[in-house]
PDB file of C-alpha atoms in Angstrom:
ATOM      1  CA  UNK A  60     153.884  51.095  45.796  1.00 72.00           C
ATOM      2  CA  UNK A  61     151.169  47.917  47.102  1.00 88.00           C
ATOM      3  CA  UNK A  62     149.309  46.487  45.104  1.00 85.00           C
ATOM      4  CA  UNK A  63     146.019  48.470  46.135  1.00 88.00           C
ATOM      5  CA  UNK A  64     147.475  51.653  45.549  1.00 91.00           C
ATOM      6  CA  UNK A  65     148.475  50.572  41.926  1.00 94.00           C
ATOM      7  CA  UNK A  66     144.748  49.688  41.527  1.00 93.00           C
ATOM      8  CA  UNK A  67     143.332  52.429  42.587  1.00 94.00           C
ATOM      9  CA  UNK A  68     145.866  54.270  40.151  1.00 96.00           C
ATOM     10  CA  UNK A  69     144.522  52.262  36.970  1.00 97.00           C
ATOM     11  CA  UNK A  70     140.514  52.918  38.212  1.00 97.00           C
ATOM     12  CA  UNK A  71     141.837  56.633  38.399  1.00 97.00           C
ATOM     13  CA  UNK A  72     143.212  56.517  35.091  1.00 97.00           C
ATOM     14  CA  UNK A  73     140.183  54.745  33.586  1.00 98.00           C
ATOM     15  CA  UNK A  74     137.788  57.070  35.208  1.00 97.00           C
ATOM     16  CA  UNK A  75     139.966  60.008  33.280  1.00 97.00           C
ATOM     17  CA  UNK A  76     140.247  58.583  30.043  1.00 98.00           C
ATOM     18  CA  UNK A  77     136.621  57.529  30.090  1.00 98.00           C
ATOM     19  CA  UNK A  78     134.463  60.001  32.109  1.00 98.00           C
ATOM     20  CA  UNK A  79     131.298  59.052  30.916  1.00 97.00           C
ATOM     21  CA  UNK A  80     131.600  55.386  31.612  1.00 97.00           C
ATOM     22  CA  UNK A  81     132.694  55.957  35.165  1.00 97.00           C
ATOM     23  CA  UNK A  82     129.867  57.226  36.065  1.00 97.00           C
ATOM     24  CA  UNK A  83     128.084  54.392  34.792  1.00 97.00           C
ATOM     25  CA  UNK A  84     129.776  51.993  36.553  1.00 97.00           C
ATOM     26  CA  UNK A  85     130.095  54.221  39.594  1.00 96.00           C
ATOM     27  CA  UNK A  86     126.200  54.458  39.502  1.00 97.00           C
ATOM     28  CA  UNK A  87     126.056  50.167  39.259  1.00 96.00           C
ATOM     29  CA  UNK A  88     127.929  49.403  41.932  1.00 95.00           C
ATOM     30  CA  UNK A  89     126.069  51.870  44.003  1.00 95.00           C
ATOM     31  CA  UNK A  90     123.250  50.349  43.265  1.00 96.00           C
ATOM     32  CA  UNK A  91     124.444  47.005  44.257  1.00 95.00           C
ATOM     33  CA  UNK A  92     125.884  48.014  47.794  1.00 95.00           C
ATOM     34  CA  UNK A  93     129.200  49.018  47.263  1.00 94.00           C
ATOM     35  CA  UNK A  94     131.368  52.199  47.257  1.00 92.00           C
ATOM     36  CA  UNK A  95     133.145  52.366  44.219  1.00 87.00           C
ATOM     37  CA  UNK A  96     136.322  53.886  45.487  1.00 87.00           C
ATOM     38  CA  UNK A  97     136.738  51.113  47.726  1.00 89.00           C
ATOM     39  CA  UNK A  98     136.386  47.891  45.498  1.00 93.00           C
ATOM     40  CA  UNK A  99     138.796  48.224  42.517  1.00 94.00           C
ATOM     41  CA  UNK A 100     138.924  45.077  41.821  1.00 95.00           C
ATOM     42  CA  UNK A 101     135.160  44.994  41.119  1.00 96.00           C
ATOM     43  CA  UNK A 102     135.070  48.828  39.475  1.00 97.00           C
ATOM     44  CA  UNK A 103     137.321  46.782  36.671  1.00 97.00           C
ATOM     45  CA  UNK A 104     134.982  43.522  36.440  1.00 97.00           C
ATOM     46  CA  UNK A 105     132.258  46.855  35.941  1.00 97.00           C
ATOM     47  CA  UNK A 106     133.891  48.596  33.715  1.00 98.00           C
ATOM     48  CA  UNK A 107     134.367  45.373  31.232  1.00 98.00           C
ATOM     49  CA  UNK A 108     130.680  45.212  31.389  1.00 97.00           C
ATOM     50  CA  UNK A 109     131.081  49.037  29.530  1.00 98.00           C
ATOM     51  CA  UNK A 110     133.078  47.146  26.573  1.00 98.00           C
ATOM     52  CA  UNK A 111     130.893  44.339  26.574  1.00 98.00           C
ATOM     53  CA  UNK A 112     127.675  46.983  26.269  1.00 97.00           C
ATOM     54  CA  UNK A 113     129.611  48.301  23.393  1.00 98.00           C
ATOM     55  CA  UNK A 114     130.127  44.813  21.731  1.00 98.00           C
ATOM     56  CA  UNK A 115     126.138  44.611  22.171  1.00 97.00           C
ATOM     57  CA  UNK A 116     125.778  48.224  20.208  1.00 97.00           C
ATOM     58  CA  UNK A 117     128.365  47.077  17.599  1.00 97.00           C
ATOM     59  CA  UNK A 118     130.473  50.384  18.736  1.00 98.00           C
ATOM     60  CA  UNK A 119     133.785  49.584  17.231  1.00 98.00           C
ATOM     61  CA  UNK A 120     135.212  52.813  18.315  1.00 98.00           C
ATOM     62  CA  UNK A 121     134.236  52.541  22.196  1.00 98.00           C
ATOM     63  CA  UNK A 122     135.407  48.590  21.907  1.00 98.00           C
ATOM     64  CA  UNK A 123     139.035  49.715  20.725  1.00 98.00           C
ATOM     65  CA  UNK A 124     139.230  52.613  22.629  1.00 98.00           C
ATOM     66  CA  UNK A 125     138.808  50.316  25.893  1.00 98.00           C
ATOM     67  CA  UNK A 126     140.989  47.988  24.848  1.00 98.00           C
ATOM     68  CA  UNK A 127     143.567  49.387  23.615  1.00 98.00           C
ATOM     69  CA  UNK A 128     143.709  51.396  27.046  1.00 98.00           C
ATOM     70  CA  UNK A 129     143.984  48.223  28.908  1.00 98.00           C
ATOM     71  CA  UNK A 130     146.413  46.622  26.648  1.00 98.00           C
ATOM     72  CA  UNK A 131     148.441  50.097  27.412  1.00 98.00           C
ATOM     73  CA  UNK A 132     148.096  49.352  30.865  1.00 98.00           C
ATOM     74  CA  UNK A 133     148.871  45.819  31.004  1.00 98.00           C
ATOM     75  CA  UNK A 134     151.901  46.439  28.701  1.00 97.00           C
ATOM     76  CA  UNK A 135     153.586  49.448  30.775  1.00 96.00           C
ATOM     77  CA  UNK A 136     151.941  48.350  34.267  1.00 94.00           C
ATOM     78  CA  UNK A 137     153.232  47.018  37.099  1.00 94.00           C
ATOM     79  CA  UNK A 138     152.825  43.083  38.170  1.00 95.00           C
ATOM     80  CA  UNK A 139     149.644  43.814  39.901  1.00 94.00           C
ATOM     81  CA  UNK A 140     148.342  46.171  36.843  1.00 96.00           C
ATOM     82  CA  UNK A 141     148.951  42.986  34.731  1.00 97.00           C
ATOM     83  CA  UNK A 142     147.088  40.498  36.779  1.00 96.00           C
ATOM     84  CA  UNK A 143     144.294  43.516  37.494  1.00 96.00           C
ATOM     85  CA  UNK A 144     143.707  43.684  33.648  1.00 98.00           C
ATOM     86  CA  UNK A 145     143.550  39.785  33.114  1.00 97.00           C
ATOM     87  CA  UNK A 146     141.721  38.886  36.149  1.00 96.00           C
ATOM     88  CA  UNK A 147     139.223  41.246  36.417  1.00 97.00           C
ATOM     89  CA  UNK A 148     138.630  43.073  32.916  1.00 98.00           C
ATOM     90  CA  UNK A 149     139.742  40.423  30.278  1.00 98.00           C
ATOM     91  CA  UNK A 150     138.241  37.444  31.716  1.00 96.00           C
ATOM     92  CA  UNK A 151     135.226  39.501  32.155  1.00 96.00           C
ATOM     93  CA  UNK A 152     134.571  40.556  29.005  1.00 97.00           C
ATOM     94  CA  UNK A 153     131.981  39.436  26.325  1.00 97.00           C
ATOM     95  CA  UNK A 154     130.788  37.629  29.639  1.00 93.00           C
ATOM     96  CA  UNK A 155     127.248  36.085  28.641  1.00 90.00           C
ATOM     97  CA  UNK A 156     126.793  37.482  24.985  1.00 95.00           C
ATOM     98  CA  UNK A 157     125.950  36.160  22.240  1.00 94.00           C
ATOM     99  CA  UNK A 158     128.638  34.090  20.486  1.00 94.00           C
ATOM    100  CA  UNK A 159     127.776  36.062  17.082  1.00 95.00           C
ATOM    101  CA  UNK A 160     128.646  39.569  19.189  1.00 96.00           C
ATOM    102  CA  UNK A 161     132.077  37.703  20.585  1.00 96.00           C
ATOM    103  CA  UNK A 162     132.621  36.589  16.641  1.00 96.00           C
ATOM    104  CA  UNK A 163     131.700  39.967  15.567  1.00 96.00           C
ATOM    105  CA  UNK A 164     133.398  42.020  18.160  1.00 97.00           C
ATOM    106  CA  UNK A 165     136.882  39.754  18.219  1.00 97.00           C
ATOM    107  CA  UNK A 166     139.102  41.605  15.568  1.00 97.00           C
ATOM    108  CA  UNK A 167     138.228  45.314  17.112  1.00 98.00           C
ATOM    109  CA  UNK A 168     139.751  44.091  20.736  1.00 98.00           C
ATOM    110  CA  UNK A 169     143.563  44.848  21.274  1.00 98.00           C
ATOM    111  CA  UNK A 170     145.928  41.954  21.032  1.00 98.00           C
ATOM    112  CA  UNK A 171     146.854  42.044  23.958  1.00 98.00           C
ATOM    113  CA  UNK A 172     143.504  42.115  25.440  1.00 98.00           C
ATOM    114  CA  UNK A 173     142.420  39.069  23.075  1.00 97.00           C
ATOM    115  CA  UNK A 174     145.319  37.229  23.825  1.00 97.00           C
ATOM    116  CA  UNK A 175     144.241  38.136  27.287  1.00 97.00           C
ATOM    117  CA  UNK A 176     140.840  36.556  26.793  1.00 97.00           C
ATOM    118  CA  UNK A 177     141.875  33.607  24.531  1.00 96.00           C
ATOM    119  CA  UNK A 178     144.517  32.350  27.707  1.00 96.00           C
ATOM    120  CA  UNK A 179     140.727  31.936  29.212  1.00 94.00           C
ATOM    121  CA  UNK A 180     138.321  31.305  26.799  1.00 94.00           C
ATOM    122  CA  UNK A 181     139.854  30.383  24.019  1.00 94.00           C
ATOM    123  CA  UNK A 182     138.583  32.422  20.470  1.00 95.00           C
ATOM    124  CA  UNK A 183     134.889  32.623  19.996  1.00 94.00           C
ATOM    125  CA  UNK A 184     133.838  30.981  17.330  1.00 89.00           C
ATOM    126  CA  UNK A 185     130.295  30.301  15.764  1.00 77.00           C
ATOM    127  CA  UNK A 186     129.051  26.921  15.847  1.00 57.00           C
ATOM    128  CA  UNK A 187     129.082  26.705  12.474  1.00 56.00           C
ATOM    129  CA  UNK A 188     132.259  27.618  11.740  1.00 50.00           C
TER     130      UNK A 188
END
């Protein structure tokens, strides 16, 4: 299978696992010009923005329930599933928060996800700490 098709497979099994949030990041790229079924690379970098909305709410349950599905699929996935997951969910998510909500929100994300992020980022920390 090419790479594209495997994407589309993880945005399929996203949209599945997490109904609600596909049509909210369905809706935002709509809004912004594109056709969701036809930029999965993007639909991912969207969807991290429905984790990082959750790290704003302080939803523990929605934060591990995302990442823990993307740790799954970065674990069991193919080559192209693995760089999907770092390149366009890890590295995306938290983007522009609050250091406090990255601090807060660090020990609910998935290892794998965090160790994801860290590779990037490195761990957030507070400035006074």
């Amino acid at each position: 299978m090419d790479a594209d098709a495997e994407a589309r497979e993880l945005v399929e099994r996203t949209r599945t696992r997490f109904p609600e949030e596909a049509l909210i990041t369905d809706q935002w790229l709509r809004e912004r010009g594109w056709a969701p079924d036809e930029v999965t690379f993007v639909w991912i970098e969207a969807f991290a923005d429905r984790t990082s909305e959750a790290v704003k709410r302080h939803d523990e349950a929605v934060i591990k329930a995302h990442t823990e599905f993307m740790a799954t699929e970065h674990r069991q996935g193919s080559e192209s599933v693995r760089s999907l997951v770092d390149v366009a969910y890890a590295e995306n998510l938290m983007w522009d928060l609050d250091v406090s909500d990255r601090v807060w929100a660090w020990p609910h994300i998935a290892r794998t996800v965090r160790a994801l992020y860290e590779a990037m980022w490195g761990v957030p920390k507070n400035a006074n700490t």
